[in-house]
Every structure is written in structure tokens, then in C-alpha cells.
PDB file of C-alpha atoms in Angstrom:
ATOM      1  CA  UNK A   1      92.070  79.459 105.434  1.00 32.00           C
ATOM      2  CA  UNK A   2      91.123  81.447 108.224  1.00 33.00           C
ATOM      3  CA  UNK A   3      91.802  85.648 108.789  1.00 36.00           C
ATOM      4  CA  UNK A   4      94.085  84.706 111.680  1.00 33.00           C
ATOM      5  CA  UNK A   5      95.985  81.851 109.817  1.00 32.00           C
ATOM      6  CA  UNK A   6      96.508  84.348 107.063  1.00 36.00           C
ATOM      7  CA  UNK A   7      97.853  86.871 109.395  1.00 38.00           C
ATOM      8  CA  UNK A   8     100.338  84.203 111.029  1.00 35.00           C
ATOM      9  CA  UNK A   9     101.412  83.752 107.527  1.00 36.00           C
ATOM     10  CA  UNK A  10     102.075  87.185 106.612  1.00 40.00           C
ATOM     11  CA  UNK A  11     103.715  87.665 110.333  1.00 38.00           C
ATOM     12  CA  UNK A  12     106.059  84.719 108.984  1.00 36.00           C
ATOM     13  CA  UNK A  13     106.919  86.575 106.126  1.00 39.00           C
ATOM     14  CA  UNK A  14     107.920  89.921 107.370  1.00 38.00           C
ATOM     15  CA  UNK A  15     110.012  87.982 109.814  1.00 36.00           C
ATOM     16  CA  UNK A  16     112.060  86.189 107.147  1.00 43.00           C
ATOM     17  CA  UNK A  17     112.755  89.116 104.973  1.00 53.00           C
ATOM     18  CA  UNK A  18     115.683  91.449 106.030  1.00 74.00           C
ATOM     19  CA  UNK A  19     115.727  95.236 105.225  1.00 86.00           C
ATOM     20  CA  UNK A  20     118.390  97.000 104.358  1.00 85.00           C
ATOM     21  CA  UNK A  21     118.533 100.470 105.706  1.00 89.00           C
ATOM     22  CA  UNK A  22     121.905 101.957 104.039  1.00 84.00           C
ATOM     23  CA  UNK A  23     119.855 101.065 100.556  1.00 86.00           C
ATOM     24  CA  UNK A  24     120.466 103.960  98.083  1.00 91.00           C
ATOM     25  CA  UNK A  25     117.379 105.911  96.811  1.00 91.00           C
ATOM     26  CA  UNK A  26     116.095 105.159  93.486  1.00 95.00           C
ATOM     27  CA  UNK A  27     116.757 108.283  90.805  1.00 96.00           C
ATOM     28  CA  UNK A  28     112.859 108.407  90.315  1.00 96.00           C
ATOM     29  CA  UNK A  29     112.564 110.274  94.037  1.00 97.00           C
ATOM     30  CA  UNK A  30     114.948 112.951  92.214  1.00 96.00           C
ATOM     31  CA  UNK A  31     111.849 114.069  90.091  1.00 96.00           C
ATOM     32  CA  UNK A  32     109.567 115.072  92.951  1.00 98.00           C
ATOM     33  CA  UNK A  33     110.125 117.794  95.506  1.00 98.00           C
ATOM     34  CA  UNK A  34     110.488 116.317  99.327  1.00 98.00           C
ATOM     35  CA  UNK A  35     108.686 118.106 101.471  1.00 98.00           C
ATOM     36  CA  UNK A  36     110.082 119.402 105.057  1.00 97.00           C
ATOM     37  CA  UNK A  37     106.650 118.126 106.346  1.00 95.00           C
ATOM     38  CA  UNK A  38     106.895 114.863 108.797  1.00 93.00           C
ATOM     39  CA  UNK A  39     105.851 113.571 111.744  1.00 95.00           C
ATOM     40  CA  UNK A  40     109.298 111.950 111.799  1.00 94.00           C
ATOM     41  CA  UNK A  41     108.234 108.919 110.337  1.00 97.00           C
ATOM     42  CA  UNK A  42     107.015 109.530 107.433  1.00 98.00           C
ATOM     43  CA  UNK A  43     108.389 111.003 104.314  1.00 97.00           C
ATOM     44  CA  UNK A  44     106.127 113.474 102.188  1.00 98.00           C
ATOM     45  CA  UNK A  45     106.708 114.363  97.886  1.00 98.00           C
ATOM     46  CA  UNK A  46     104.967 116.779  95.867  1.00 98.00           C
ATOM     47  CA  UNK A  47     103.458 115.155  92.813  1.00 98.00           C
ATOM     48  CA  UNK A  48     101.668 117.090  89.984  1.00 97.00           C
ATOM     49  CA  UNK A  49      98.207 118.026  90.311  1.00 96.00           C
ATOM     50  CA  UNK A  50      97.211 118.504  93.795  1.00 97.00           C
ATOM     51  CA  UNK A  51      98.987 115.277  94.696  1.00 98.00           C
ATOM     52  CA  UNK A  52     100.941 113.827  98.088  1.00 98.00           C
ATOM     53  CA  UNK A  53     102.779 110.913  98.012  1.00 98.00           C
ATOM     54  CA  UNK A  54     103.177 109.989 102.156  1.00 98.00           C
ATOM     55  CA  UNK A  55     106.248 107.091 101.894  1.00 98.00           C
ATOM     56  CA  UNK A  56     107.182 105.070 104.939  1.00 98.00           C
ATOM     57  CA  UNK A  57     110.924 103.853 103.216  1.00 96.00           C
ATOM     58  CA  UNK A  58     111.809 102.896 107.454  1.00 96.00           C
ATOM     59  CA  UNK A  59     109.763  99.545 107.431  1.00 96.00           C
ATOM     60  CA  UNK A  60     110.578  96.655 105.113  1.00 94.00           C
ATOM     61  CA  UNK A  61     107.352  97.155 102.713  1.00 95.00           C
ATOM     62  CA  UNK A  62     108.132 100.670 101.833  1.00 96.00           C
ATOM     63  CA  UNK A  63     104.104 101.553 101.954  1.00 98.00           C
ATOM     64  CA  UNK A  64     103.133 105.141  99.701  1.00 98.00           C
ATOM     65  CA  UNK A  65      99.463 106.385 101.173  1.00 98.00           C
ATOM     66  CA  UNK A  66      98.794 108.980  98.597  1.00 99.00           C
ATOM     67  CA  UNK A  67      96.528 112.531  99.452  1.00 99.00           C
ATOM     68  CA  UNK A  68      94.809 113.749  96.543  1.00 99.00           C
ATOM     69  CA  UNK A  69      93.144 116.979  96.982  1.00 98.00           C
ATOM     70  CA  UNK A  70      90.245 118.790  95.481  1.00 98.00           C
ATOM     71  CA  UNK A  71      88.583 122.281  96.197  1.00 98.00           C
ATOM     72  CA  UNK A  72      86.063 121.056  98.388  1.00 98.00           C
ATOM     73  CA  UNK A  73      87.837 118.266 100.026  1.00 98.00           C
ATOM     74  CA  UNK A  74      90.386 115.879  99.752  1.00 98.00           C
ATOM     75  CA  UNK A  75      90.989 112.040  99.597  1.00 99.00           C
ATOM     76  CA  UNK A  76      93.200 109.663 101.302  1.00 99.00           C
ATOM     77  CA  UNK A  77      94.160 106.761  99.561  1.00 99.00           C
ATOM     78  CA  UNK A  78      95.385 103.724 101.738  1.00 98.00           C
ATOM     79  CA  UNK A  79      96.761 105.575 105.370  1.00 98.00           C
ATOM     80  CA  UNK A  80      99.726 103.186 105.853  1.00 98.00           C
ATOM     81  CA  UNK A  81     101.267 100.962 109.019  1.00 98.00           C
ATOM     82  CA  UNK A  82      99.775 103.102 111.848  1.00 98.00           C
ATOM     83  CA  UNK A  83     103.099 103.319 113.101  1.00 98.00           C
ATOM     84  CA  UNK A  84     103.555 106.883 111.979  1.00 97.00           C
ATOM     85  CA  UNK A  85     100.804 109.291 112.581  1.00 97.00           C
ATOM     86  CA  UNK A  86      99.310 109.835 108.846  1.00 98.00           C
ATOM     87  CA  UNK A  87      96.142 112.158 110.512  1.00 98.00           C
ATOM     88  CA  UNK A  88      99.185 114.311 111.747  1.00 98.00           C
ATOM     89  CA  UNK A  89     101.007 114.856 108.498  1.00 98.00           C
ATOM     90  CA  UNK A  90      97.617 115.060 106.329  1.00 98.00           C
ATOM     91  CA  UNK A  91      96.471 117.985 108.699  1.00 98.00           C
ATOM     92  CA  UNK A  92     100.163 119.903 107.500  1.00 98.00           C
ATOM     93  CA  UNK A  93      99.484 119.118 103.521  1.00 98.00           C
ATOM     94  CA  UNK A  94      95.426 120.361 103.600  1.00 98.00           C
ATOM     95  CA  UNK A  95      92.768 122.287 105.883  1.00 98.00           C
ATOM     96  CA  UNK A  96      90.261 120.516 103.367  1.00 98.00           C
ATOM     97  CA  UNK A  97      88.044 117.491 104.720  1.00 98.00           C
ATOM     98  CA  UNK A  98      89.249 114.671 104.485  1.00 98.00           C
ATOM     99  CA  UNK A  99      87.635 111.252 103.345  1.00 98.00           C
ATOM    100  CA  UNK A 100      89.504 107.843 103.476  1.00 98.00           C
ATOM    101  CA  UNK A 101      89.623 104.767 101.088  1.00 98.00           C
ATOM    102  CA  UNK A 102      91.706 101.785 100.808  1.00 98.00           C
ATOM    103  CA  UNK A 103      92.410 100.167  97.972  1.00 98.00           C
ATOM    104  CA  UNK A 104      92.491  97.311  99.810  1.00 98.00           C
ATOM    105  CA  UNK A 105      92.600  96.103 103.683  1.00 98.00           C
ATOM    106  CA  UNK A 106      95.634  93.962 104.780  1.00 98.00           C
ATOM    107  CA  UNK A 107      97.333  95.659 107.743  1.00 97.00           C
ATOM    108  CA  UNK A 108      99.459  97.738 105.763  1.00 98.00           C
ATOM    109  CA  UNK A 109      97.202 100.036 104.269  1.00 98.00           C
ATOM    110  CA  UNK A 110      94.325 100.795 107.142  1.00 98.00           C
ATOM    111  CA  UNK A 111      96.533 101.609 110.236  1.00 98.00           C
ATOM    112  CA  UNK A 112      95.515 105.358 110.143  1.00 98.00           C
ATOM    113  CA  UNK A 113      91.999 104.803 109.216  1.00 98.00           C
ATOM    114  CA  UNK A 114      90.845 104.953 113.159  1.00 98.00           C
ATOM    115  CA  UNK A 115      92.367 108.543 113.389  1.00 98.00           C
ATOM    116  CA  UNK A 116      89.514 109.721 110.456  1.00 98.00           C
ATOM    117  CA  UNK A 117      85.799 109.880 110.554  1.00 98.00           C
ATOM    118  CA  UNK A 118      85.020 109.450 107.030  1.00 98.00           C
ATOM    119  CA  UNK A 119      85.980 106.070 105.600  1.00 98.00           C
ATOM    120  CA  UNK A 120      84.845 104.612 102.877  1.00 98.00           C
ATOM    121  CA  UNK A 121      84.864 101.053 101.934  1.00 98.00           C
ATOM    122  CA  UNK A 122      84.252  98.141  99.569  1.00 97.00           C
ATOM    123  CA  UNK A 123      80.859  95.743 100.888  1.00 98.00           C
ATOM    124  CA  UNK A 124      82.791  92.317 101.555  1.00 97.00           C
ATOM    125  CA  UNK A 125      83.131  90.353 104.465  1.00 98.00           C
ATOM    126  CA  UNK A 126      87.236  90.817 104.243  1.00 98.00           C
ATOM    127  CA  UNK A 127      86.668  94.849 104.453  1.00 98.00           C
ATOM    128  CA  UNK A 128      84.517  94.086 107.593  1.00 98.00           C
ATOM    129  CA  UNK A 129      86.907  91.557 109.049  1.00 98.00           C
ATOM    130  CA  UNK A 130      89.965  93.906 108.772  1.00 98.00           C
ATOM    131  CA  UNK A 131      88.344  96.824 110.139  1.00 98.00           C
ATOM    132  CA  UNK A 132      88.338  94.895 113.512  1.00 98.00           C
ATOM    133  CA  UNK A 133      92.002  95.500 113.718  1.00 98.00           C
ATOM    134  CA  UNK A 134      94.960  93.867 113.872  1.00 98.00           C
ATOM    135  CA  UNK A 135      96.321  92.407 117.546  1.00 98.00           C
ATOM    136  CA  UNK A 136      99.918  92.937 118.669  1.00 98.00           C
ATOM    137  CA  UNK A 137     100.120  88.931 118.060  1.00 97.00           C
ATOM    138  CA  UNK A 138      99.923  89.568 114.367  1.00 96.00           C
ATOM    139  CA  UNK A 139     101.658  92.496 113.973  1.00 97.00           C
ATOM    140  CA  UNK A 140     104.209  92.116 116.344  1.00 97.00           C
ATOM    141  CA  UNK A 141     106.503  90.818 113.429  1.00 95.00           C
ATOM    142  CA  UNK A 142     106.855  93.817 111.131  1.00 96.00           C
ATOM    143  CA  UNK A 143     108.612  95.558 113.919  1.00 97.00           C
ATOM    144  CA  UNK A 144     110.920  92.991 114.412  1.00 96.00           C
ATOM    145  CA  UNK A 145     114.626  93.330 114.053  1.00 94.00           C
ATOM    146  CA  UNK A 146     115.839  93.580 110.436  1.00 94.00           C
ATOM    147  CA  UNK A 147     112.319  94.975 109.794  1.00 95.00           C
ATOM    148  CA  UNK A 148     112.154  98.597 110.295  1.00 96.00           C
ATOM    149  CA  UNK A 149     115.391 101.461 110.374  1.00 96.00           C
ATOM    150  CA  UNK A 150     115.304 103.331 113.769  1.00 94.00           C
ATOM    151  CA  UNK A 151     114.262 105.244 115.111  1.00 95.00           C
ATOM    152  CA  UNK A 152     110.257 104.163 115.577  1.00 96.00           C
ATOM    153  CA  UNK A 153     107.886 106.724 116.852  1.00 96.00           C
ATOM    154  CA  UNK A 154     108.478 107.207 120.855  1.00 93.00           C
ATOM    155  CA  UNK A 155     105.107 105.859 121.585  1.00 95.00           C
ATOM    156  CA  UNK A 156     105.500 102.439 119.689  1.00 97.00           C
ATOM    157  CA  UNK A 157     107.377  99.434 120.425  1.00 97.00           C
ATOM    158  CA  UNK A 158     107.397  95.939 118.825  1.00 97.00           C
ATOM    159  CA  UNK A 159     105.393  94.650 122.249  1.00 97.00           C
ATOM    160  CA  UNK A 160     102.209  97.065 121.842  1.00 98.00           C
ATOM    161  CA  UNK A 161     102.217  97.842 118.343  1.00 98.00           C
ATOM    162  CA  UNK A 162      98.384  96.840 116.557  1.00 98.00           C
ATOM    163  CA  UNK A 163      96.233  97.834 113.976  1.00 98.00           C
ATOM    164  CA  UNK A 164      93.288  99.681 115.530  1.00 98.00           C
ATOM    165  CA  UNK A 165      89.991  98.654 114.473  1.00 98.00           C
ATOM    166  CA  UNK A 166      88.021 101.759 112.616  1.00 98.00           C
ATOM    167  CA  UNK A 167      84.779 102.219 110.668  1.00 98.00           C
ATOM    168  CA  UNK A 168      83.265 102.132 107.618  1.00 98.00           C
ATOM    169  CA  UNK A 169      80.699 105.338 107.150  1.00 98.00           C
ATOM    170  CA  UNK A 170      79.902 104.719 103.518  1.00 98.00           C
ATOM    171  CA  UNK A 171      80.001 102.272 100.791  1.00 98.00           C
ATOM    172  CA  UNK A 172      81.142 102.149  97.548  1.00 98.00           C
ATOM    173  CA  UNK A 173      81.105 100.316  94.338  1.00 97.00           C
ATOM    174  CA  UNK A 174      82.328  99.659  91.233  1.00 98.00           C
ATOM    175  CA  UNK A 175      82.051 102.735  89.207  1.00 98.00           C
ATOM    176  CA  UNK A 176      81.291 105.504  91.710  1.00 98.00           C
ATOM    177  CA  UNK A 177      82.539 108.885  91.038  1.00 98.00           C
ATOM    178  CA  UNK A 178      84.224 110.639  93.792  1.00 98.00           C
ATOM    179  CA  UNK A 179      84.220 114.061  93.746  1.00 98.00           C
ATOM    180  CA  UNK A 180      86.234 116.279  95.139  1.00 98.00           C
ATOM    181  CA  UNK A 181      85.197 119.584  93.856  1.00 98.00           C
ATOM    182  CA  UNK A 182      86.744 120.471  90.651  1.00 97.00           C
ATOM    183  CA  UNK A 183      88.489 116.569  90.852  1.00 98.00           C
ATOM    184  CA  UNK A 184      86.599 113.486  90.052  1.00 98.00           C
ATOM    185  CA  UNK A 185      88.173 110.260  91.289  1.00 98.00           C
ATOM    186  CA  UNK A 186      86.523 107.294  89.405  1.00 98.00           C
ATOM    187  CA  UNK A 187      86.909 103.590  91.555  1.00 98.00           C
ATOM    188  CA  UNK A 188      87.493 100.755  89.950  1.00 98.00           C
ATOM    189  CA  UNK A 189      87.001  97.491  91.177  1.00 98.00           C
ATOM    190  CA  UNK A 190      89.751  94.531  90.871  1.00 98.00           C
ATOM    191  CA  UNK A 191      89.243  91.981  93.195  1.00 98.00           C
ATOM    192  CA  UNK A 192      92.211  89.579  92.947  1.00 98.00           C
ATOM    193  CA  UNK A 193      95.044  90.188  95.325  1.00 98.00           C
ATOM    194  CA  UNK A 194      91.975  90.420  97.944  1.00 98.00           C
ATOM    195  CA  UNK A 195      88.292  90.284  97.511  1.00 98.00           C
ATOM    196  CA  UNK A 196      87.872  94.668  98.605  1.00 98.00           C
ATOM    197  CA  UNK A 197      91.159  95.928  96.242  1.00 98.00           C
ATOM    198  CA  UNK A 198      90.066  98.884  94.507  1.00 98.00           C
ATOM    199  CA  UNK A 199      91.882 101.194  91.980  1.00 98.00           C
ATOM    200  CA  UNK A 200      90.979 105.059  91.661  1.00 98.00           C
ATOM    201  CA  UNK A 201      91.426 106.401  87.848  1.00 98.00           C
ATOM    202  CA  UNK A 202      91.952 110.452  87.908  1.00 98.00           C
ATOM    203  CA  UNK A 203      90.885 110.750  84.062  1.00 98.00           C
ATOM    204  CA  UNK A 204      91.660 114.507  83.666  1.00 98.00           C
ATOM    205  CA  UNK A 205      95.351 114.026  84.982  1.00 98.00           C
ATOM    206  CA  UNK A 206      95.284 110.808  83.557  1.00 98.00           C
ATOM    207  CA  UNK A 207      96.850 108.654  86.379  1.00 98.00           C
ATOM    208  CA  UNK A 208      96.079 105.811  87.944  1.00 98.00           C
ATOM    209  CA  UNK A 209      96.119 104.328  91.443  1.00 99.00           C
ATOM    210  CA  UNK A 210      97.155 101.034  91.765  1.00 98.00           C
ATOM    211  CA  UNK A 211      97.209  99.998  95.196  1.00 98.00           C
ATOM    212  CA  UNK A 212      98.482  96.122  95.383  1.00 98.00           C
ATOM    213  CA  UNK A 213      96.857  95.359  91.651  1.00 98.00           C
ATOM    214  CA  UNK A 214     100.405  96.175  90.604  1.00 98.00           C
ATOM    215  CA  UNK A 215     103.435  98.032  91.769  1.00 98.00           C
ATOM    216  CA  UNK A 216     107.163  97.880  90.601  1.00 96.00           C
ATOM    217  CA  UNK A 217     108.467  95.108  92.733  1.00 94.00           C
ATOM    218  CA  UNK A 218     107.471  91.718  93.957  1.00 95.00           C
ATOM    219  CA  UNK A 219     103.204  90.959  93.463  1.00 97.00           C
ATOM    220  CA  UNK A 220     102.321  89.171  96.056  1.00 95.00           C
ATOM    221  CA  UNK A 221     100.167  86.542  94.282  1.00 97.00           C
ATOM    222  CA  UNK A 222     100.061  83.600  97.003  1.00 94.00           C
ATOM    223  CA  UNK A 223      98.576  84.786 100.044  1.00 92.00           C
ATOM    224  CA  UNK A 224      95.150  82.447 100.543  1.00 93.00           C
ATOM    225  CA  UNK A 225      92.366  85.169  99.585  1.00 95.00           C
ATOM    226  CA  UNK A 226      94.932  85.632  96.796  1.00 97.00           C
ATOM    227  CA  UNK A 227      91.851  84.547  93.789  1.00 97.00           C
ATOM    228  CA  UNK A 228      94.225  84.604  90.354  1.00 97.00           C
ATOM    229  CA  UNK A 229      91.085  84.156  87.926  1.00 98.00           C
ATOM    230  CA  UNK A 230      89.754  86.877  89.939  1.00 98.00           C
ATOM    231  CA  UNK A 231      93.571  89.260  89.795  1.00 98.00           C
ATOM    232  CA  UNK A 232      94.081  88.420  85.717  1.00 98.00           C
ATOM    233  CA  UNK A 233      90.940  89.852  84.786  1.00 98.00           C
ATOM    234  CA  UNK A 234      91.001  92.886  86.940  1.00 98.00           C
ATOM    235  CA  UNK A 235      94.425  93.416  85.722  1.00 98.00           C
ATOM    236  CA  UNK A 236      93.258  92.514  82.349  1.00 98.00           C
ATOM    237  CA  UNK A 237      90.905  95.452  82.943  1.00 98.00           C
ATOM    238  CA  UNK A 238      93.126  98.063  83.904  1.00 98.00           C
ATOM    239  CA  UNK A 239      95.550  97.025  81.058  1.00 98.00           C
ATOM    240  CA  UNK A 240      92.999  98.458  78.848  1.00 98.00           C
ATOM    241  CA  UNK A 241      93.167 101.919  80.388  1.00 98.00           C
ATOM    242  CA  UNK A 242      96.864 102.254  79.374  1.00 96.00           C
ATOM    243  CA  UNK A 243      95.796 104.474  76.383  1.00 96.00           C
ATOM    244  CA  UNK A 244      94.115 106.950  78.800  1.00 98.00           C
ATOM    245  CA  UNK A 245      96.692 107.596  81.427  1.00 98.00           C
ATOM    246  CA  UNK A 246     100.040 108.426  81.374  1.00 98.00           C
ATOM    247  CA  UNK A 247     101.520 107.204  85.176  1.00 98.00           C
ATOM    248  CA  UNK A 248     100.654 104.789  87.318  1.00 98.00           C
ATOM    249  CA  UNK A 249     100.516 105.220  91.600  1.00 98.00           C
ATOM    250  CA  UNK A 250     101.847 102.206  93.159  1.00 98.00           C
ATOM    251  CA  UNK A 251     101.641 101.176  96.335  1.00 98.00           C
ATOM    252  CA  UNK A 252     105.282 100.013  97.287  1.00 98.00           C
ATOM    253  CA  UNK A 253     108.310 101.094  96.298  1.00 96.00           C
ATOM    254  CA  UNK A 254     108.082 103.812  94.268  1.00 97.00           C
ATOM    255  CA  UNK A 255     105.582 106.533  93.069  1.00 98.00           C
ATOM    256  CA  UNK A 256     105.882 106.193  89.890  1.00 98.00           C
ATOM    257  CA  UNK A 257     105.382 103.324  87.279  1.00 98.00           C
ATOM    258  CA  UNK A 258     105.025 103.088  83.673  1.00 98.00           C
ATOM    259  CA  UNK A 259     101.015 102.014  82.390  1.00 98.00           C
ATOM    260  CA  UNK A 260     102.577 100.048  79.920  1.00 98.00           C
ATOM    261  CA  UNK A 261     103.619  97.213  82.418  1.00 98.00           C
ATOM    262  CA  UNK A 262     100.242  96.430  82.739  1.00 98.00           C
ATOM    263  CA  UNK A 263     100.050  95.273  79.460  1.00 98.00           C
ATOM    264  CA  UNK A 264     102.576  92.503  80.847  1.00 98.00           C
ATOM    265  CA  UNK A 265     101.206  91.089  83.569  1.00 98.00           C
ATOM    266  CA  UNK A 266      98.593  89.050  82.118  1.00 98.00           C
ATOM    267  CA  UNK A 267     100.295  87.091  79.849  1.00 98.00           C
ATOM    268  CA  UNK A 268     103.065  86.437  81.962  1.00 98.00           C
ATOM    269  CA  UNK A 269     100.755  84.567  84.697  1.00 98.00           C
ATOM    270  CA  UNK A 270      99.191  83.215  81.879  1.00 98.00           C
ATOM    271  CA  UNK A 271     102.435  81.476  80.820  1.00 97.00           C
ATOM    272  CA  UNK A 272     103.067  80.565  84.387  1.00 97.00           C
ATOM    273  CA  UNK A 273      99.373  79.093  85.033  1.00 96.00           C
ATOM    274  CA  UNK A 274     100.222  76.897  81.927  1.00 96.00           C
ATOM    275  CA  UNK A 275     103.679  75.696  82.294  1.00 95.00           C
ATOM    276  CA  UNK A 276     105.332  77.603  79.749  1.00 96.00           C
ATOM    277  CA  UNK A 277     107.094  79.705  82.019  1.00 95.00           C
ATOM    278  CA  UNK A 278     109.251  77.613  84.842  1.00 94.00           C
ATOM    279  CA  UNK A 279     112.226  79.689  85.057  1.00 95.00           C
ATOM    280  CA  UNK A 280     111.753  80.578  88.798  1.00 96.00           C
ATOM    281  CA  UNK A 281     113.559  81.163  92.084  1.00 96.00           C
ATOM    282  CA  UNK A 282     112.274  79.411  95.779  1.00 95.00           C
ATOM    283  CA  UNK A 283     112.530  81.363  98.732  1.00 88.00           C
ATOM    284  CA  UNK A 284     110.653  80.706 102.001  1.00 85.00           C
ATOM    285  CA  UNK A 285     107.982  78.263 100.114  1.00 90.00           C
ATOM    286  CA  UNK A 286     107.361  81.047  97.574  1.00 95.00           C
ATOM    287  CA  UNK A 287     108.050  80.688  93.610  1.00 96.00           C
ATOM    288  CA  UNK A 288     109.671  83.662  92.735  1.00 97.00           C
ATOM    289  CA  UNK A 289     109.074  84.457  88.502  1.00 97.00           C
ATOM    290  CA  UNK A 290     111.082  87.501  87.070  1.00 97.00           C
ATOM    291  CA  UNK A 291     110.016  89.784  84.379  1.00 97.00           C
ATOM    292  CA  UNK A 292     111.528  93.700  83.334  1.00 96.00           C
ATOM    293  CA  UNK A 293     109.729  95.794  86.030  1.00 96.00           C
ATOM    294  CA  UNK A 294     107.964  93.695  88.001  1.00 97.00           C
ATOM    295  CA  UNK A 295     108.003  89.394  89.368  1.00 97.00           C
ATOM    296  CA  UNK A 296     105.060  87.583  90.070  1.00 98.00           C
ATOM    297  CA  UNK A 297     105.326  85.329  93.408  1.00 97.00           C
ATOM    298  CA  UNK A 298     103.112  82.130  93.920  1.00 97.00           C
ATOM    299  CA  UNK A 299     103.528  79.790  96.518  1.00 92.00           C
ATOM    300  CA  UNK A 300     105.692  76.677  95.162  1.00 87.00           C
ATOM    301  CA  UNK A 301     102.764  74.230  95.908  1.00 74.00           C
ATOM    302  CA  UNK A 302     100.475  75.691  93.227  1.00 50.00           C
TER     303      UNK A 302
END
């Protein structure tokens, strides 16, 4: 399937799903100090170590973008919808340089990348695809009613809101060491939920950043670059680093989750691949499997 069929789909998607903006705040926020630091979209936390969690709780997907700072310079990790302006808040939170990676590219984690000039990225043709942006035709969707609690940023509107293109000034593979000065920021590859998804293990403070590999919610297993030989091993992989760190960074929904869910994931699609599992919900063409912390969604052909 085609970049632009995929984005149709995902535009279909947002559409269908309803947010709820009276939703109480999960207890886990209580743990971290908020910040009174915003460009009035986004929401800023304090987490151990040199850490920023930048939320966007006002659209549907609930995106974290997480600045991780050094002595020498920081690192963005993922820089959200673009509907906020991320270069705006990161300025307020560091006077360090700043470098960008994604852990992966689907719209909702590269709209601030054209505001930096230090990107990083994975060496796929999806990483180069997505950094060609994102027209209002595709995006149009996530700012539709029911998608996002008011008010949006004065500037953006559901008829010109895109995904600017940006660039790519370095590479970088499985393995590389980022450092930061004083903070070494190891990436690890998991291809899966797309062919570019990256994770970033912080050894010394013994987290890890997740991206879209996992995150305490709904995985999004059945968009078409979706490979799940591809996700089960790299999850397999990370699973093994469970004895190493002590929190995972997630993507969506909340900052925090427990390593130990990793350890899960695997042989729950496992079951599902096999037909052991086939206690599932159908919504919007999607198979819906839940398990404590986390489902799994496929698409109900598969």
C-alpha cells in the first residue's frame, strides 16, 4: 500500500475516534512536577535526571515528545503534532543545543522537526518519505471535531493545518552512542510498528524510550508498514533489557510504564498469531485484544 493510502487510512481513523476532553487525569501525573512553562498548547513535567516530558493531552493521541538534556547539549526525542510550537517551549526548558530524533516518522511525532537544524534519522525510504511532510488533505482529520479540546493555537485551523517537510543532517544506526556530555543515549533499533522506529536506552538512569514499540494503551499493530515478524522480535529485544532499567518512556498516554510489560507482549501476539487467543472486540475493521496494561489491535482481516 502506498504512503498516501496509508495516510487516508490513518485520516479515517482519527475521524472515527471521539475524545473526551472532561477525562480525569491519571494519578501517575501526580508524581511529576508540572511546569508553568507552555506555549499554551503544550503541557511540560519534570522527570528525574535532566528529563522533560512535553504532553499534548488537547488532541485525541495524547503525544509525550520527551527533552533529555546533557552538559553539552541536549536531545529531542519525537517533537509532536506541529500544532503547538515544541522549538518555543524547548528554548524555555534549555539554552543547550539541541539535536532531534524520532523514534519513528508517522505525522505525529515529526511536526516540530522543520523548526530545528539538527535532525537525525534512521536510513529507510519511510524516514525519507515522511520528511516530505504531511498535506492539509491528510492531516486535516486530526483537527476535526471530537478530535482536539479548544482552544488550538491562533495560527492553526483544521483548513491549513500540515506537517512541514524538514531534513535529515545525520544518520544513525543501530547501536550508536549519543552523547550528550556527561549523558550517553544508546539507540536501539526495532523496526516493526514502521520500518525507521527506534528506541533510546539511558543505561546510567536506567530508562528506556519507547516511542510506538510499546506504550500503555492501544498498539497500533495494523497499519500496512505495520511488519509483526519484524515488531515481535524488536520487542522481543527490548524485553531482554527489563533487568537493566527500571521505567519505561512511552509515547502516548502516560510517562511512565512498568519494563515488566514488555515481557508480555510477545507471547500475547504470539497466542493471537496462532489462534489461541480469540477473545477480541471489532471496532472500525480493527480486532481489538485486551491484556493488563496494554491491547494489541490488528485489523480483523488478518
Amino acid at each position: 500500500m502506498t504512503r498516501l493510502v496509508l495516510l487516508a487510512v490513518f485520516s479515517t481513523v482519527v475521524g472515527q475516534a471521539q475524545m473526551r476532553c472532561d477525562s480525569p487525569r491519571n494519578p501517575i501525573f501526580g508524581k511529576y512536577e508540572k511546569l508553568d512553562i507552555t506555549d499554551g498548547w503544550f503541557e511540560v513535567y519534570r522527570l528525574p535526571g535532566g528529563v522533560f516530558a512535553l504532553w499534548e493531552p488537547r488532541q485525541s493521541e495524547r503525544v509525550f515528545s520527551y527533552l533529555i538534556t546533557g552538559e553539552k547539549q541536549a536531545l529531542l526525542f519525537d517533537s509532536g503534532f506541529g500544532i503547538g510550537h515544541i522549538d518555543e517551549v524547548v528554548r524555555k526548558l534549555t539554552t543547550l543545543p539541541v539535536i532531534v530524533l524520532n523514534s519513528h516518522t508517522h505525522y505525529d511525532h515529526v511536526g516540530g522537526n522543520y523548526a530545528f537544524s539538527n535532525v537525525l534519522g534512521i536510513d529507510s525510504d519511510y524516514t525519507r518519505n515522511s520528511a516530505r511532510g504531511f498535506p492539509n488533505s491528510k492531516m486535516a482529520a486530526s483537527l476535526a471535531p471530537g478530535q482536539f479540546c479548544p482552544p488550538l493555537p491562533e495560527e492553526v485551523t483544521q483548513e491549513n493545518y500540515v506537517i512541514r517537510p524538514f531534513h535529515v543532517t545525520r544518520i544513525v544506526s543501530d547501536g550508536e552512542i549519543i552523547d550528550l556530555g556527561g549523558r550517553k543515549l544508546e539507540v536501539i533499533a526495532t523496526p516493526g510498528h514502521t520500518p525507521d522506529a527506534v528506541c533510546l536506552l539511558d543505561r546510567a538512569h536506567r530508562e528506556l524510550f519507547t516511542g510506538d514499540t510499546f506504550y500503555p494503551g492501544s498498539l497500533w499493530l495494523w497499519v500496512p508498514e505495520t511488519d509483526l515478524d519484524a515488531y515481535q522480535r524488536s520487542v522481543e529485544r527490548i524485553a531482554r533489557l527489563t533487568g537493566i532499567i527500571d521505567v519505561l518512556r512511552p509515547a502516548h498516554n502516560l510517562p511512565e510504564a512498568d519494563p515488566k510489560l514488555l515481557e508480555k507482549v510477545s507471547p500475547a501476539l504470539s497466542d493471537i498469531r496462532a489462534g489461541k487467543n480469540t477473545t477480541y472486540t471489532v471496532r472500525n475493521g480493527r480486532r481489538n485484544y485486551q491484556f493488563s496494561g496494554f491491547s494489541i489491535q490488528l485489523a480483523d482481516h488478518d
